[in-house]
Short mmCIF file of C-alpha atoms and ligand atoms in Angstrom, two decimals:
data_model
loop_
_atom_site.label_atom_id
_atom_site.label_comp_id
_atom_site.label_asym_id
_atom_site.label_seq_id
_atom_site.Cartn_x
_atom_site.Cartn_y
_atom_site.Cartn_z
CA MET A 92 -40.31 -112.66 -3.48
CA LYS A 93 -38.61 -113.30 -0.39
CA ARG A 94 -38.08 -110.60 2.46
CA ILE A 95 -35.40 -111.48 4.82
CA GLY A 96 -34.62 -109.60 8.19
CA MET A 97 -30.71 -110.20 9.11
CA LEU A 98 -28.50 -109.32 12.11
CA THR A 99 -25.79 -110.52 14.28
CA SER A 100 -25.85 -110.65 18.49
CA GLY A 101 -23.94 -111.28 20.52
CA GLY A 102 -19.98 -110.85 20.45
CA ASP A 103 -18.88 -111.31 17.31
CA CYS A 104 -16.47 -114.20 16.01
CA GLN A 105 -14.48 -114.83 12.90
CA ALA A 106 -17.07 -115.81 9.71
CA LEU A 107 -20.08 -114.04 10.75
CA ASN A 108 -19.73 -112.26 7.18
CA ALA A 109 -18.91 -115.63 5.10
CA ALA A 110 -22.04 -117.16 7.05
CA MET A 111 -24.41 -114.14 5.79
CA ARG A 112 -22.39 -114.32 2.31
CA GLY A 113 -23.30 -118.25 2.25
CA VAL A 114 -27.12 -116.67 3.09
CA VAL A 115 -27.37 -114.51 0.40
CA LYS A 116 -25.52 -116.15 -1.92
CA CYS A 117 -27.94 -119.44 -1.63
CA LEU A 118 -30.64 -117.59 -2.16
CA SER A 119 -29.60 -114.81 -5.09
CA CYS A 120 -28.54 -118.41 -6.99
CA SER A 121 -32.09 -119.88 -6.82
CA GLY A 122 -33.94 -117.10 -9.01
CA GLU A 123 -35.75 -115.83 -6.45
CA PRO A 124 -35.94 -112.44 -5.99
CA VAL A 125 -34.65 -111.26 -2.76
CA GLU A 126 -34.89 -107.95 -0.26
CA ILE A 127 -32.38 -108.10 2.67
CA TYR A 128 -33.01 -105.85 5.59
CA GLY A 129 -29.68 -106.42 7.96
CA PHE A 130 -30.62 -104.83 11.60
CA LEU A 131 -27.47 -103.11 13.18
CA GLU A 132 -25.71 -104.17 16.00
CA GLY A 133 -28.20 -107.45 16.98
CA TYR A 134 -31.48 -107.26 18.55
CA LYS A 135 -30.94 -103.36 19.34
CA GLY A 136 -31.54 -102.48 15.31
CA LEU A 137 -34.80 -104.61 15.55
CA ILE A 138 -35.75 -103.06 18.40
CA TYR A 139 -35.05 -99.71 17.37
CA GLY A 140 -36.25 -100.25 14.21
CA ASN A 141 -32.91 -99.36 12.78
CA PHE A 142 -32.08 -101.52 9.72
CA ARG A 143 -29.96 -101.03 5.83
CA MET A 144 -31.38 -102.17 3.11
CA LEU A 145 -28.23 -104.37 1.66
CA THR A 146 -27.38 -105.68 -2.00
CA GLY A 147 -25.46 -108.34 -3.41
CA ALA A 148 -22.73 -105.66 -3.46
CA ASP A 149 -22.39 -105.94 0.40
CA PHE A 150 -21.80 -109.37 0.57
CA SER A 151 -18.90 -108.96 -2.03
CA GLY A 152 -15.46 -109.25 -0.80
CA ILE A 153 -16.64 -110.44 2.76
CA LEU A 154 -15.83 -113.89 3.27
CA THR A 155 -12.21 -113.47 4.18
CA LYS A 156 -13.46 -110.44 6.24
CA GLY A 157 -13.45 -110.67 10.28
CA GLY A 158 -16.50 -108.86 12.46
CA THR A 159 -19.17 -108.55 11.29
CA ILE A 160 -20.85 -106.02 8.11
CA LEU A 161 -23.80 -105.29 10.92
CA GLY A 162 -22.16 -105.23 13.69
CA SER A 163 -23.43 -106.36 17.47
CA SER A 164 -24.07 -105.81 21.38
CA ARG A 165 -25.76 -107.61 23.57
CA THR A 166 -29.04 -107.19 24.65
CA PRO A 167 -29.31 -109.68 27.74
CA PHE A 168 -32.34 -111.79 27.49
CA LYS A 169 -33.75 -111.84 31.06
CA LEU A 170 -33.56 -108.36 29.99
CA MET A 171 -35.66 -108.49 26.43
CA ARG A 172 -39.27 -108.93 28.41
CA GLU A 173 -38.28 -105.18 30.01
CA PRO A 174 -39.53 -101.54 29.17
CA ASP A 175 -36.49 -99.59 28.17
CA GLU A 176 -35.70 -96.16 29.74
CA ASN A 177 -38.77 -94.42 27.76
CA GLY A 178 -40.86 -97.83 28.33
CA LEU A 179 -40.79 -99.20 25.09
CA ASP A 180 -41.93 -102.59 25.10
CA LYS A 181 -39.08 -104.36 23.30
CA VAL A 182 -40.28 -107.75 22.30
CA GLU A 183 -43.66 -105.95 20.83
CA ALA A 184 -41.51 -103.23 19.42
CA MET A 185 -39.45 -106.60 17.29
CA LYS A 186 -43.00 -107.61 16.74
CA GLN A 187 -43.62 -104.55 14.56
CA ASN A 188 -40.85 -104.44 12.43
CA TYR A 189 -40.91 -107.63 11.74
CA TYR A 190 -44.62 -107.17 10.29
CA LYS A 191 -43.97 -103.54 9.28
CA LEU A 192 -41.15 -104.32 6.97
CA ARG A 193 -43.22 -107.44 5.98
CA LEU A 194 -40.78 -109.87 6.34
CA ASP A 195 -40.57 -113.73 5.68
CA CYS A 196 -38.38 -114.43 8.69
CA LEU A 197 -35.31 -113.36 10.65
CA VAL A 198 -31.85 -115.13 9.71
CA ILE A 199 -30.18 -114.39 13.43
CA LEU A 200 -27.04 -115.23 14.34
CA GLY A 201 -25.29 -115.64 17.48
CA GLY A 202 -24.79 -118.13 20.78
CA ASN A 203 -26.18 -118.97 23.72
CA GLY A 204 -28.31 -115.48 24.42
CA THR A 205 -29.53 -115.10 21.43
CA HIS A 206 -30.92 -118.52 21.26
CA LYS A 207 -32.92 -117.32 23.91
CA THR A 208 -34.28 -114.70 22.27
CA ALA A 209 -34.22 -116.27 18.77
CA ASN A 210 -36.62 -118.57 20.53
CA MET A 211 -38.62 -116.52 22.07
CA LEU A 212 -39.48 -114.61 18.73
CA ARG A 213 -40.38 -117.89 17.40
CA GLU A 214 -42.39 -118.70 20.37
CA GLU A 215 -44.08 -115.44 19.36
CA GLY A 216 -45.38 -116.36 16.01
CA LEU A 217 -41.88 -115.06 13.87
CA ASN A 218 -39.92 -117.20 11.51
CA VAL A 219 -37.13 -117.40 12.86
CA VAL A 220 -33.65 -119.50 11.36
CA THR A 221 -30.15 -119.42 13.33
CA LEU A 222 -26.79 -119.68 12.78
CA PRO A 223 -24.22 -121.41 15.89
CA LYS A 224 -21.48 -118.27 15.89
CA THR A 225 -19.05 -118.69 18.93
CA ILE A 226 -15.64 -119.38 19.41
CA ASP A 227 -16.75 -120.89 23.00
CA ASN A 228 -18.04 -123.77 21.06
CA ASP A 229 -21.06 -124.02 24.27
CA LEU A 230 -23.87 -123.83 22.27
CA TRP A 231 -26.26 -127.60 22.67
CA GLY A 232 -27.72 -129.32 19.65
CA THR A 233 -24.11 -128.70 17.37
CA ASP A 234 -20.86 -130.48 17.11
CA MET A 235 -18.97 -127.34 16.29
CA THR A 236 -19.54 -123.02 15.80
CA PHE A 237 -17.93 -121.06 13.47
CA GLY A 238 -15.29 -119.15 15.01
CA PHE A 239 -14.52 -121.68 17.27
CA GLN A 240 -11.40 -123.22 14.64
CA SER A 241 -10.71 -119.69 13.97
CA ALA A 242 -9.85 -118.98 17.79
CA VAL A 243 -8.44 -122.16 18.58
CA ASN A 244 -5.88 -121.51 15.45
CA ILE A 245 -4.74 -117.43 17.80
CA ALA A 246 -4.70 -119.23 20.98
CA THR A 247 -2.23 -121.72 19.67
CA ASP A 248 -0.73 -119.34 17.45
CA CYS A 249 0.05 -117.78 21.41
CA ILE A 250 1.07 -120.96 23.69
CA ASP A 251 3.51 -121.77 20.78
CA CYS A 252 5.12 -118.23 20.60
CA ILE A 253 5.24 -118.17 24.70
CA HIS A 254 7.01 -121.64 24.56
CA THR A 255 10.07 -120.24 23.16
CA THR A 256 10.49 -117.49 25.49
CA ALA A 257 9.46 -120.33 28.14
CA ALA A 258 12.26 -122.04 27.52
CA SER A 259 14.41 -119.16 27.45
CA HIS A 260 13.76 -118.35 30.50
CA GLY A 261 13.21 -121.72 32.62
CA ARG A 262 9.59 -120.32 33.67
CA VAL A 263 6.20 -121.06 34.40
CA PHE A 264 3.79 -119.72 32.02
CA ILE A 265 0.60 -119.22 31.82
CA VAL A 266 -1.92 -118.32 29.07
CA GLU A 267 -5.30 -116.83 29.71
CA VAL A 268 -8.06 -118.50 27.02
CA MET A 269 -11.27 -117.34 26.68
CA GLY A 270 -14.51 -119.84 26.58
CA HIS A 271 -16.42 -118.01 28.75
CA LYS A 272 -17.96 -121.09 31.58
CA VAL A 273 -16.76 -123.98 28.95
CA GLY A 274 -12.88 -125.10 28.38
CA TYR A 275 -13.58 -126.53 24.60
CA LEU A 276 -10.21 -123.42 23.35
CA THR A 277 -9.21 -123.96 26.51
CA LEU A 278 -8.40 -127.82 25.21
CA ASN A 279 -8.07 -127.85 22.26
CA ALA A 280 -5.51 -125.08 21.76
CA GLY A 281 -3.95 -126.54 25.34
CA MET A 282 -3.48 -129.94 23.18
CA ALA A 283 -2.41 -127.91 19.69
CA GLY A 284 0.02 -126.48 21.92
CA GLY A 285 1.83 -128.72 23.80
CA ALA A 286 0.32 -127.13 27.61
CA ASP A 287 1.98 -129.27 30.30
CA ILE A 288 -1.34 -128.50 32.31
CA ILE A 289 -4.77 -127.72 31.02
CA LEU A 290 -7.22 -126.07 33.84
CA ILE A 291 -11.18 -125.59 32.28
CA PRO A 292 -14.08 -124.91 34.31
CA GLU A 293 -15.30 -129.15 34.07
CA ILE A 294 -12.49 -130.12 35.86
CA PRO A 295 -11.77 -127.98 39.33
CA TYR A 296 -8.16 -128.14 39.86
CA ASP A 297 -6.56 -128.54 43.09
CA ILE A 298 -3.49 -126.54 43.27
CA LYS A 299 -1.60 -129.48 44.89
CA LYS A 300 -2.02 -131.53 41.87
CA VAL A 301 -0.68 -128.72 39.61
CA VAL A 302 2.34 -127.36 41.68
CA ASP A 303 3.39 -131.31 41.65
CA ALA A 304 3.00 -131.51 38.15
CA ILE A 305 5.38 -128.92 37.37
CA ASN A 306 7.36 -130.06 40.36
CA LYS A 307 7.32 -133.54 38.29
CA ARG A 308 8.27 -131.91 35.61
CA SER A 309 11.42 -129.65 36.96
CA GLU A 310 12.66 -133.29 38.62
CA ARG A 311 12.71 -134.65 35.09
CA GLY A 312 14.68 -131.86 34.09
CA SER A 313 11.99 -129.57 32.71
CA LYS A 314 13.39 -125.70 32.60
CA PHE A 315 10.22 -124.62 32.30
CA THR A 316 5.90 -125.27 32.68
CA ILE A 317 3.10 -123.70 30.48
CA LEU A 318 -0.23 -124.21 31.53
CA ALA A 319 -3.32 -123.21 29.24
CA VAL A 320 -5.87 -122.36 31.85
CA ALA A 321 -9.92 -121.49 30.78
CA GLU A 322 -11.42 -117.74 31.89
CA GLY A 323 -13.47 -119.77 34.01
CA ALA A 324 -11.39 -122.59 35.50
CA ILE A 325 -12.11 -122.91 39.24
CA SER A 326 -10.79 -124.44 41.98
CA LYS A 327 -12.08 -127.65 43.85
CA GLU A 328 -13.01 -125.42 46.54
CA ASP A 329 -14.71 -122.96 44.87
CA ALA A 330 -17.09 -125.50 43.10
CA ALA A 331 -18.05 -127.05 46.65
CA LEU A 332 -19.37 -123.47 47.21
CA SER A 333 -23.19 -122.12 47.04
CA LYS A 334 -23.89 -119.95 44.72
CA LYS A 335 -23.93 -117.03 47.52
CA GLU A 336 -21.23 -118.15 49.35
CA TYR A 337 -18.86 -117.80 45.39
CA LYS A 338 -20.36 -114.36 44.71
CA LYS A 339 -19.46 -113.59 48.30
CA LYS A 340 -16.40 -114.61 47.57
CA MET A 341 -15.72 -112.97 43.52
CA ALA A 342 -17.32 -109.54 45.14
CA ASP A 343 -13.81 -108.87 47.35
CA TYR A 344 -11.61 -110.64 44.80
CA LYS A 345 -8.92 -108.92 43.74
CA TYR A 346 -7.71 -110.81 40.69
CA PRO A 347 -7.78 -109.19 37.78
CA SER A 348 -8.50 -113.02 36.20
CA VAL A 349 -8.31 -116.33 37.68
CA SER A 350 -4.88 -116.48 36.29
CA TYR A 351 -3.46 -114.11 38.59
CA GLU A 352 -4.90 -116.36 41.42
CA ILE A 353 -3.12 -119.51 40.24
CA ALA A 354 -0.06 -117.82 39.59
CA GLU A 355 0.27 -116.35 42.63
CA LYS A 356 -0.18 -119.89 43.88
CA ILE A 357 2.53 -121.84 41.93
CA GLN A 358 5.11 -118.79 42.78
CA LYS A 359 4.33 -119.02 46.30
CA LYS A 360 4.13 -123.06 46.65
CA THR A 361 7.39 -123.43 44.11
CA GLY A 362 9.64 -120.53 44.15
CA LEU A 363 9.61 -119.88 40.33
CA ASP A 364 9.15 -117.10 37.96
CA VAL A 365 5.40 -116.78 36.51
CA ARG A 366 4.22 -115.14 34.09
CA VAL A 367 0.47 -114.42 33.44
CA THR A 368 -0.28 -113.78 29.26
CA VAL A 369 -3.83 -113.09 28.39
CA PRO A 370 -4.39 -113.16 24.30
CA GLY A 371 -7.79 -111.58 24.91
CA HIS A 372 -10.08 -110.86 22.34
CA THR A 373 -7.17 -111.25 19.49
CA GLN A 374 -9.13 -114.39 19.93
CA ARG A 375 -12.12 -113.05 17.91
CA GLY A 376 -10.66 -111.05 15.91
CA GLY A 377 -8.65 -111.07 12.52
CA SER A 378 -9.63 -113.80 9.23
CA PRO A 379 -11.61 -116.33 9.79
CA CYS A 380 -9.45 -119.34 9.11
CA PRO A 381 -10.10 -122.33 6.51
CA TYR A 382 -12.22 -124.52 8.17
CA ASP A 383 -14.10 -121.86 9.44
CA ARG A 384 -15.19 -120.10 5.78
CA VAL A 385 -15.85 -122.86 4.43
CA PHE A 386 -18.15 -124.01 7.57
CA ALA A 387 -19.47 -121.10 7.37
CA SER A 388 -20.37 -121.08 4.12
CA ARG A 389 -21.85 -124.23 4.27
CA LEU A 390 -24.64 -123.62 7.26
CA GLY A 391 -25.67 -120.48 5.01
CA ALA A 392 -25.94 -122.20 2.25
CA GLN A 393 -28.39 -124.64 4.06
CA ALA A 394 -30.44 -121.61 5.62
CA GLY A 395 -30.79 -120.26 2.76
CA ARG A 396 -32.23 -123.86 1.04
CA MET A 397 -34.54 -123.28 4.91
CA ILE A 398 -35.73 -120.20 4.28
CA LEU A 399 -36.84 -121.28 -0.11
CA ASN A 400 -38.14 -123.85 1.62
CA GLY A 401 -40.49 -122.25 4.07
CA GLU A 402 -38.47 -123.86 6.95
CA TYR A 403 -38.82 -122.08 10.07
CA GLY A 404 -38.12 -122.24 13.80
CA PHE A 405 -34.61 -123.68 13.54
CA MET A 406 -30.53 -123.59 14.21
CA VAL A 407 -28.70 -125.16 10.88
CA GLY A 408 -26.42 -127.47 12.85
CA TYR A 409 -23.73 -129.93 12.43
CA ARG A 410 -24.14 -133.17 14.41
CA ASN A 411 -21.64 -136.34 13.36
CA ARG A 412 -20.42 -134.72 10.44
CA GLU A 413 -23.72 -133.79 9.01
CA ILE A 414 -25.51 -130.57 8.41
CA VAL A 415 -28.76 -130.95 10.66
CA LYS A 416 -31.99 -128.93 11.70
CA VAL A 417 -32.42 -128.44 15.59
CA PRO A 418 -35.70 -127.18 16.61
CA LEU A 419 -34.63 -123.73 18.85
CA GLU A 420 -36.79 -124.75 22.02
CA ASP A 421 -33.99 -127.34 21.75
CA VAL A 422 -31.17 -125.34 21.72
CA ALA A 423 -32.16 -122.05 24.20
CA GLY A 424 -30.88 -122.53 27.22
CA LYS A 425 -28.85 -125.05 27.37
CA LEU A 426 -25.34 -125.30 27.71
CA LYS A 427 -22.93 -127.55 25.87
CA MET A 428 -20.01 -128.37 27.97
CA VAL A 429 -16.44 -130.74 28.27
CA GLU A 430 -17.65 -134.18 28.95
CA PRO A 431 -14.56 -134.78 32.23
CA ASP A 432 -14.25 -138.49 30.92
CA SER A 433 -14.71 -138.01 27.08
CA ASP A 434 -12.28 -139.67 24.38
CA ILE A 435 -10.37 -136.20 24.71
CA ILE A 436 -9.50 -135.48 27.99
CA GLN A 437 -8.77 -139.39 28.71
CA GLU A 438 -6.07 -139.13 26.18
CA ALA A 439 -4.41 -135.64 27.03
CA LYS A 440 -3.81 -137.40 30.24
CA MET A 441 -2.24 -140.52 28.34
CA LEU A 442 -0.40 -137.47 26.55
CA GLY A 443 1.24 -137.21 30.53
CA ILE A 444 -0.96 -133.62 30.29
CA SER A 445 -1.76 -132.74 34.10
CA PHE A 446 -5.97 -131.84 34.13
CA GLY A 447 -4.68 -130.37 38.70
CA ASP A 448 -7.60 -133.04 38.84
O1 F6P B 1787 -18.65 -115.96 24.49
C1 F6P B 1787 -17.41 -115.20 23.57
C2 F6P B 1787 -16.65 -114.40 24.26
O2 F6P B 1787 -14.90 -114.65 23.54
C3 F6P B 1787 -16.18 -115.82 25.77
O3 F6P B 1787 -15.44 -116.20 25.70
C4 F6P B 1787 -15.47 -114.34 26.65
O4 F6P B 1787 -15.95 -114.78 27.95
C5 F6P B 1787 -16.97 -113.14 26.55
O5 F6P B 1787 -17.15 -113.74 25.44
C6 F6P B 1787 -16.12 -111.40 26.52
O6 F6P B 1787 -17.27 -111.26 26.41
P1 F6P B 1787 -16.78 -109.36 25.75
O7 F6P B 1787 -16.81 -109.23 24.28
O8 F6P B 1787 -18.15 -108.72 26.05
O9 F6P B 1787 -16.00 -108.91 27.18
#
């Protein structure tokens, strides 16, 4: 008999359900009796003992369903060691709930913050297996995270739709893409959608270069320009600021997001009409794309196999086209970013895409 606790933490994404279903299917196909305890709303459920016992029926029909059947929440890692408003020691509470339910292991699905806590629970002696979810694809130790490809599809659709209206009106359009502090989502959706300019956090932009690229297009007779701008895009001047100076600047920031600042500058320098579109959380919503369904199911199945073998303390990752076990201590606290001199960036430049650098 295996007793498994499961939780989804942090921002949701597509294919969380597919991944959990993969774990449970693998375990039940093995013939090993299994009890699944689903903790609700991420680590909160584990801290406060808020769980639901799940059966095979709970995992039926969820392969194609977005969101997470367990709910999610963000419980910042830096607050984990601080008592809650009633003085509860959160880490101790999580351990007690784990031992009270006599769990064999926890299956934790999440991104960067989630992995820091998962690794801490491992250090505290709990058996943990994790699965890499995030639309940002910024988890260290895996080439791919599930949710990413679905989000690329949605952001690309958005750029596709902007294309026709941009062409009709001869405007400059900015599509602001999620991705937190990294540019994978923007880079991929930007290239797939045929954006002319792509701005990502890893390559600080110079607004003069951005304007040059727009003007060059106008001179060549192109009536419109499309920019895919990462929500974390940063100018060269801002990137040169110290952390303290940057924080101060952001405290007085008057724009809803970076795209609006860039839009204002482009408008002033070119006189062109500029519009901003922010698809926002639609990028995390809806049904997982086929790639993510397959990918999350594969990772889930491998996590199930690891549990059957009693192999704990790993994230199930994907490297060089193989599913791999990545030690949690190697994943926690590291960010995977786009390499500015990587092949894909060079190829995008060969295609005439400007990164504003
Ligand atoms: O990490 C996923 C993500 O969607 C980021 O791309 C984005 O910056 C953030 O979460 C938004 O978080 P929230 O849903 O808490 O607004």
